[in-house]
């Protein structure tokens, strides 16, 4: 190898090491979303691989079990890629010390990055690069060890509220079901305080999810342990419940907490959709008069009738309530559907189509004959 090629390789190695370090620090250290071509390319490749592998699978349960491996596998592949890039980068940096022998440089770099110590570079420059490679290898492993507990701690906090919602919204979650079960569960008493407490809790939950999922984007694809349960469809169900209440019973509590829940909800969904590079319009451009939504008036009227059937305090006609519900839903409709499709969420009602042929699944309800009301 000529001297020119050796020093071109050295410069390329320096760029590769610096670029890899920036990618690692952006993903594991910086407390905000940092664009990285390494992460973007790996995520896209793995997502495409899973999509192609599952193209012929019709059962959602089987598809969900396989998709449960996508996010963990992404973490492993990303770590492996980073380590491989560091080995190659430091090998290129060692080319001047090995006289252009790439094989010897790879042996020295691999021994140093993985701290195996079976190869000892000779010469002052080679030893300095070896020490830097050893430090980089230990730093990456240490950061990854600290990263995983942080990610799974956020996952566990997220799933606690999702699991608690199952009793209120069923699986998969659906907005009208929340209002139905809450009103039915409170009997003749006012369900307003119960709904208000639910919206306050989910407002805080949404704020935590917005922060953690923007920083650690792998959380977006970590799926719930329960097959038909999903953090995204649960959030959409809560928002639909708030929008329905404000449209059909505008004079009943909760009013303020429902509005606050909707506000932080559609801000979060739109931010996540843009972070995932999904095509969603700016909120300022969404108009309830001109922008269509995915829910038809007939579907809305059917949900409203089911609420009336259990005595929910509906004061507005379907025709009067529809523009108000549409006005709330237009703020998050495009982002909600795009994210559900991208993340392969369970095909719950009012969440649009998926990347595979599927029919919306209504929430499962317990058999009332198996329970007895306590008096």
Coordinates of C-alpha atoms in Angstrom, one line a residue:
X1 CA 0.0 0.0 0.0
X2 CA 1.4 3.4 -1.0
X3 CA 2.1 6.2 1.5
X4 CA -0.7 8.3 -0.1
X5 CA -3.2 5.5 0.4
X6 CA -2.0 4.9 4.0
X7 CA -2.6 8.5 4.9
X8 CA -6.0 8.7 3.1
X9 CA -6.9 5.6 5.1
X10 CA -5.7 7.4 8.3
X11 CA -7.9 10.4 7.5
X12 CA -10.9 8.2 6.7
X13 CA -10.4 6.3 10.0
X14 CA -10.3 9.6 12.0
X15 CA -13.6 10.7 10.3
X16 CA -15.2 7.2 11.0
X17 CA -14.2 7.2 14.7
X18 CA -15.4 10.7 15.2
X19 CA -18.7 10.1 13.4
X20 CA -19.2 6.9 15.4
X21 CA -18.5 8.7 18.6
X22 CA -21.0 11.4 17.8
X23 CA -23.6 8.7 16.9
X24 CA -23.1 6.9 20.2
X25 CA -23.1 10.1 22.3
X26 CA -26.3 11.3 20.5
X27 CA -28.1 8.1 21.1
X28 CA -27.0 7.3 24.6
X29 CA -25.9 10.5 26.3
X30 CA -27.6 13.6 24.9
X31 CA -31.0 14.1 26.5
X32 CA -32.8 14.9 23.3
X33 CA -33.4 13.4 19.8
X34 CA -30.2 13.7 17.8
X35 CA -30.2 12.7 14.1
X36 CA -27.8 9.8 13.3
X37 CA -27.5 8.2 9.9
X38 CA -26.4 5.0 11.6
X39 CA -29.5 4.7 13.7
X40 CA -31.8 5.8 10.8
X41 CA -30.3 3.3 8.4
X42 CA -30.4 0.4 10.8
X43 CA -33.9 1.1 11.9
X44 CA -35.1 1.3 8.3
X45 CA -33.3 -1.9 7.3
X46 CA -34.6 -3.9 10.2
X47 CA -38.1 -2.6 9.8
X48 CA -38.1 -3.6 6.1
X49 CA -36.7 -7.0 7.0
X50 CA -39.5 -7.7 9.5
X51 CA -42.1 -6.3 7.1
X52 CA -41.0 -8.6 4.3
X53 CA -40.7 -11.6 6.6
X54 CA -44.2 -11.1 7.9
X55 CA -45.9 -10.3 4.6
X56 CA -47.6 -13.7 4.4
X57 CA -48.6 -14.0 8.0
X58 CA -52.3 -13.4 8.4
X59 CA -52.7 -13.9 12.2
X60 CA -52.1 -10.7 14.2
X61 CA -51.2 -12.7 17.3
X62 CA -48.4 -14.5 15.4
X63 CA -47.3 -11.2 13.8
X64 CA -47.3 -9.5 17.2
X65 CA -45.1 -12.2 18.8
X66 CA -42.5 -11.8 16.0
X67 CA -42.7 -8.0 16.1
X68 CA -41.9 -8.1 19.8
X69 CA -38.3 -9.0 18.8
X70 CA -37.8 -6.0 16.5
X71 CA -36.9 -3.3 19.1
X72 CA -34.6 -5.6 21.2
X73 CA -32.9 -6.8 18.0
X74 CA -32.4 -3.2 16.9
X75 CA -30.5 -2.5 20.2
X76 CA -28.2 -5.5 19.6
X77 CA -27.6 -4.8 16.0
X78 CA -26.9 -1.1 16.7
X79 CA -24.3 -2.0 19.4
X80 CA -22.7 -4.5 17.1
X81 CA -22.5 -2.0 14.3
X82 CA -21.0 0.7 16.5
X83 CA -18.3 -1.8 17.7
X84 CA -17.5 -2.8 14.1
X85 CA -17.2 0.8 13.0
X86 CA -14.9 1.5 15.9
X87 CA -12.7 -1.5 15.0
X88 CA -12.5 -0.4 11.4
X89 CA -11.9 3.2 12.2
X90 CA -9.1 2.5 14.7
X91 CA -7.6 0.0 12.2
X92 CA -7.4 2.7 9.6
X93 CA -5.7 5.0 12.2
X94 CA -3.1 2.3 12.8
X95 CA -2.2 1.9 9.1
X96 CA 0.9 4.1 9.4
X97 CA 2.3 2.0 12.2
X98 CA 1.7 -1.3 10.4
X99 CA 3.2 -0.1 7.1
X100 CA -0.1 -0.3 5.3
X101 CA -0.9 -3.9 6.5
X102 CA -4.7 -3.7 7.0
X103 CA -4.8 -7.3 8.4
X104 CA -2.3 -6.5 11.1
X105 CA -4.1 -3.2 11.8
X106 CA -7.5 -4.9 12.2
X107 CA -5.9 -7.4 14.6
X108 CA -4.4 -4.6 16.7
X109 CA -7.6 -2.6 16.7
X110 CA -9.9 -5.5 17.5
X111 CA -7.6 -6.6 20.4
X112 CA -7.7 -3.0 21.8
X113 CA -11.4 -2.2 21.3
X114 CA -12.6 -5.4 22.9
X115 CA -9.7 -5.2 25.5
X116 CA -8.6 -8.7 24.7
X117 CA -4.9 -7.8 24.8
X118 CA -3.6 -10.6 22.5
X119 CA -2.0 -8.1 20.1
X120 CA 0.3 -5.3 21.3
X121 CA 1.0 -2.5 18.8
X122 CA 4.6 -1.4 18.6
X123 CA 5.7 2.2 18.2
X124 CA 4.5 5.3 20.2
X125 CA 1.7 6.2 17.7
X126 CA 0.3 2.7 17.6
X127 CA 0.2 2.5 21.4
X128 CA -1.6 5.8 21.8
X129 CA -4.2 4.7 19.2
X130 CA -4.5 1.3 21.0
X131 CA -5.2 3.1 24.4
X132 CA -7.8 5.3 22.7
X133 CA -9.4 2.2 21.1
X134 CA -9.5 0.4 24.5
X135 CA -11.1 3.4 26.2
X136 CA -13.7 3.7 23.4
X137 CA -14.6 0.0 23.6
X138 CA -15.1 0.1 27.4
X139 CA -17.0 3.4 27.2
X140 CA -19.4 2.0 24.6
X141 CA -20.1 -1.1 26.6
X142 CA -20.5 0.9 29.8
X143 CA -22.9 3.4 28.2
X144 CA -24.9 0.5 26.7
X145 CA -25.1 -1.2 30.1
X146 CA -26.4 2.0 31.7
X147 CA -28.7 2.6 28.7
X148 CA -30.7 -0.6 28.8
X149 CA -32.0 -0.2 32.4
X150 CA -33.0 3.3 31.6
X151 CA -35.0 2.3 28.6
X152 CA -36.7 -0.6 30.3
X153 CA -37.5 1.5 33.4
X154 CA -39.3 3.9 31.1
X155 CA -41.0 1.0 29.4
X156 CA -42.2 -0.4 32.7
X157 CA -43.6 3.0 33.8
X158 CA -45.4 3.4 30.5
X159 CA -46.9 -0.1 30.6
X160 CA -48.3 0.3 34.2
X161 CA -50.9 2.9 33.0
X162 CA -51.6 0.9 29.8
X163 CA -52.3 -2.2 31.9
X164 CA -54.6 -0.3 34.3
X165 CA -56.6 1.0 31.3
X166 CA -57.5 -2.5 30.2
X167 CA -60.4 -2.6 32.8
X168 CA -61.7 0.8 31.5
X169 CA -61.2 0.5 27.8
X170 CA -60.9 -3.2 27.0
X171 CA -58.4 -4.7 24.6
X172 CA -57.8 -3.2 22.1
X173 CA -58.6 0.2 23.6
X174 CA -61.4 2.3 22.2
X175 CA -62.5 5.8 23.3
X176 CA -66.3 5.3 23.6
X177 CA -65.6 2.2 25.6
X178 CA -63.9 4.2 28.3
X179 CA -66.9 6.5 28.8
X180 CA -69.3 3.5 28.7
X181 CA -67.5 1.4 31.3
X182 CA -66.8 4.4 33.5
X183 CA -70.4 5.5 33.6
X184 CA -71.7 2.0 34.0
X185 CA -69.2 1.2 36.7
X186 CA -70.1 4.3 38.8
X187 CA -73.8 3.3 38.6
X188 CA -76.1 6.3 39.2
X189 CA -73.4 8.4 40.7
X190 CA -71.6 11.1 38.8
X191 CA -68.8 9.8 36.7
X192 CA -67.2 13.2 36.2
X193 CA -64.7 13.0 39.1
X194 CA -63.6 9.5 38.0
X195 CA -63.0 10.7 34.4
X196 CA -61.3 13.8 35.6
X197 CA -58.8 11.8 37.7
X198 CA -58.2 9.6 34.7
X199 CA -57.5 12.5 32.3
X200 CA -55.1 14.1 34.9
X201 CA -53.2 10.9 35.3
X202 CA -52.9 10.4 31.5
X203 CA -51.9 14.0 31.0
X204 CA -48.9 13.4 33.2
X205 CA -48.3 10.0 31.5
X206 CA -48.3 11.6 28.1
X207 CA -45.8 14.2 29.2
X208 CA -43.5 11.4 30.5
X209 CA -43.9 9.4 27.3
X210 CA -43.2 12.5 25.1
X211 CA -39.9 13.1 26.9
X212 CA -38.7 9.5 27.1
X213 CA -39.8 8.4 23.6
X214 CA -38.2 11.5 22.0
X215 CA -34.9 10.8 23.8
X216 CA -34.9 7.0 23.4
X217 CA -36.7 6.3 20.1
X218 CA -36.4 2.5 20.5
X219 CA -39.2 2.8 23.0
X220 CA -41.6 3.6 20.2
X221 CA -41.4 0.0 18.9
X222 CA -41.2 -1.8 22.3
X223 CA -44.5 -3.7 22.3
X224 CA -46.8 -4.4 25.3
X225 CA -46.7 -7.9 26.9
X226 CA -50.5 -8.2 26.2
X227 CA -51.2 -9.0 22.6
X228 CA -54.0 -6.5 21.8
X229 CA -52.7 -3.8 24.2
X230 CA -50.5 -1.0 22.9
X231 CA -49.4 2.4 24.3
X232 CA -50.3 4.2 21.1
X233 CA -53.9 2.9 20.8
X234 CA -54.4 3.5 24.5
X235 CA -53.4 7.1 24.2
X236 CA -55.7 7.6 21.2
X237 CA -58.5 6.0 23.1
X238 CA -58.1 8.4 26.0
X239 CA -58.0 11.3 23.6
X240 CA -61.1 10.1 21.8
X241 CA -62.9 9.7 25.1
X242 CA -62.1 13.3 26.0
X243 CA -63.2 14.6 22.6
X244 CA -66.5 12.6 22.8
X245 CA -67.2 14.0 26.2
X246 CA -66.6 17.6 25.2
X247 CA -68.7 17.2 22.1
X248 CA -71.7 15.3 23.5
X249 CA -71.8 16.6 27.1
X250 CA -70.1 20.0 27.0
X251 CA -71.8 21.3 30.2
X252 CA -70.7 18.3 32.3
X253 CA -67.5 17.8 34.1
X254 CA -64.7 17.1 33.4
X255 CA -64.2 20.0 31.0
X256 CA -60.8 21.5 31.8
X257 CA -59.0 18.2 32.4
X258 CA -60.4 16.8 29.1
X259 CA -59.2 19.9 27.2
X260 CA -55.7 19.7 28.8
X261 CA -55.4 16.0 28.0
X262 CA -56.3 16.6 24.4
X263 CA -53.9 19.5 24.0
X264 CA -50.8 17.6 25.3
X265 CA -52.0 14.5 23.5
X266 CA -52.1 15.9 20.0
X267 CA -48.9 17.9 20.5
X268 CA -47.2 14.7 21.5
X269 CA -48.6 12.6 18.6
X270 CA -47.7 15.2 16.0
X271 CA -44.1 15.6 17.4
X272 CA -43.6 11.9 17.4
X273 CA -44.9 11.5 13.9
X274 CA -42.5 14.2 12.7
X275 CA -39.6 12.6 14.6
X276 CA -40.4 9.4 12.8
X277 CA -40.4 11.4 9.5
X278 CA -44.1 10.6 8.8
X279 CA -46.0 13.0 6.6
X280 CA -48.3 15.1 8.9
X281 CA -49.4 18.7 8.5
X282 CA -48.7 21.5 10.9
X283 CA -51.4 22.0 13.5
X284 CA -51.9 25.5 12.4
X285 CA -52.9 24.2 8.9
X286 CA -55.5 21.7 10.1
X287 CA -59.0 23.0 9.7
X288 CA -62.1 21.2 11.0
X289 CA -64.1 22.7 8.1
X290 CA -61.9 21.6 5.2
X291 CA -59.6 18.8 6.5
X292 CA -61.3 15.3 6.5
X293 CA -60.9 12.9 9.3
X294 CA -60.9 9.1 9.3
X295 CA -64.1 8.7 11.4
X296 CA -67.4 9.0 9.6
X297 CA -70.5 10.7 11.0
X298 CA -72.2 7.3 11.1
X299 CA -69.5 5.8 13.3
X300 CA -69.7 8.8 15.6
X301 CA -73.5 8.6 15.8
X302 CA -73.3 4.9 16.6
X303 CA -70.9 5.6 19.5
X304 CA -73.1 8.4 20.7
X305 CA -76.1 6.1 20.7
X306 CA -74.3 3.5 22.7
X307 CA -73.5 6.2 25.3
X308 CA -77.2 7.2 25.5
X309 CA -78.1 3.6 26.0
X310 CA -76.3 3.5 29.4
X311 CA -77.6 6.9 30.5
X312 CA -74.5 8.9 29.8
X313 CA -75.3 12.6 30.3
X314 CA -75.5 13.4 26.6
X315 CA -77.1 16.8 26.0
X316 CA -76.3 17.5 22.4
X317 CA -77.8 16.0 19.2
X318 CA -75.5 14.0 16.9
X319 CA -75.7 16.8 14.3
X320 CA -74.7 19.5 16.8
X321 CA -72.0 17.5 18.5
X322 CA -70.3 16.3 15.3
X323 CA -68.6 19.5 14.3
X324 CA -67.1 19.8 17.8
X325 CA -65.8 16.2 17.8
X326 CA -64.4 16.7 14.3
X327 CA -62.7 19.9 15.5
X328 CA -60.9 18.0 18.2
X329 CA -60.0 14.9 16.2
X330 CA -58.6 16.8 13.2
X331 CA -55.7 17.9 15.4
X332 CA -54.4 14.4 15.8
X333 CA -56.1 12.2 13.2
X334 CA -53.3 12.2 10.6
X335 CA -50.6 11.7 13.1
X336 CA -52.5 9.0 15.0
X337 CA -53.2 7.0 11.9
X338 CA -49.6 7.4 10.5
X339 CA -48.0 6.2 13.8
X340 CA -50.4 3.2 14.1
X341 CA -49.5 2.1 10.6
X342 CA -45.8 2.7 11.1
X343 CA -45.6 0.9 14.4
X344 CA -48.0 -2.0 13.4
X345 CA -50.2 -1.3 16.4
X346 CA -53.2 -3.6 17.1
X347 CA -56.0 -2.9 14.7
X348 CA -58.3 -1.2 17.2
X349 CA -61.4 0.8 16.1
X350 CA -60.9 4.4 14.9
X351 CA -57.2 4.0 14.3
X352 CA -57.1 3.5 10.5
X353 CA -55.6 0.7 8.3
X354 CA -52.3 -1.1 8.9
X355 CA -49.5 -2.3 6.6
X356 CA -51.2 -5.7 6.3
X357 CA -54.9 -6.5 5.5
X358 CA -56.8 -6.3 8.8
X359 CA -60.2 -5.4 10.2
X360 CA -60.8 -3.1 13.1
X361 CA -61.3 -5.2 16.3
X362 CA -63.8 -4.0 18.9
X363 CA -62.8 -4.2 22.5
X364 CA -63.3 -7.5 24.3
X365 CA -65.9 -7.4 27.1
X366 CA -66.2 -9.9 30.0
X367 CA -69.1 -12.2 30.1
X368 CA -71.6 -10.5 32.5
X369 CA -73.0 -13.9 33.5
X370 CA -69.9 -14.8 35.3
X371 CA -70.1 -11.9 37.7
X372 CA -72.6 -10.8 40.4
X373 CA -73.1 -7.3 41.6
X374 CA -72.5 -6.8 45.3
X375 CA -75.3 -5.1 47.2

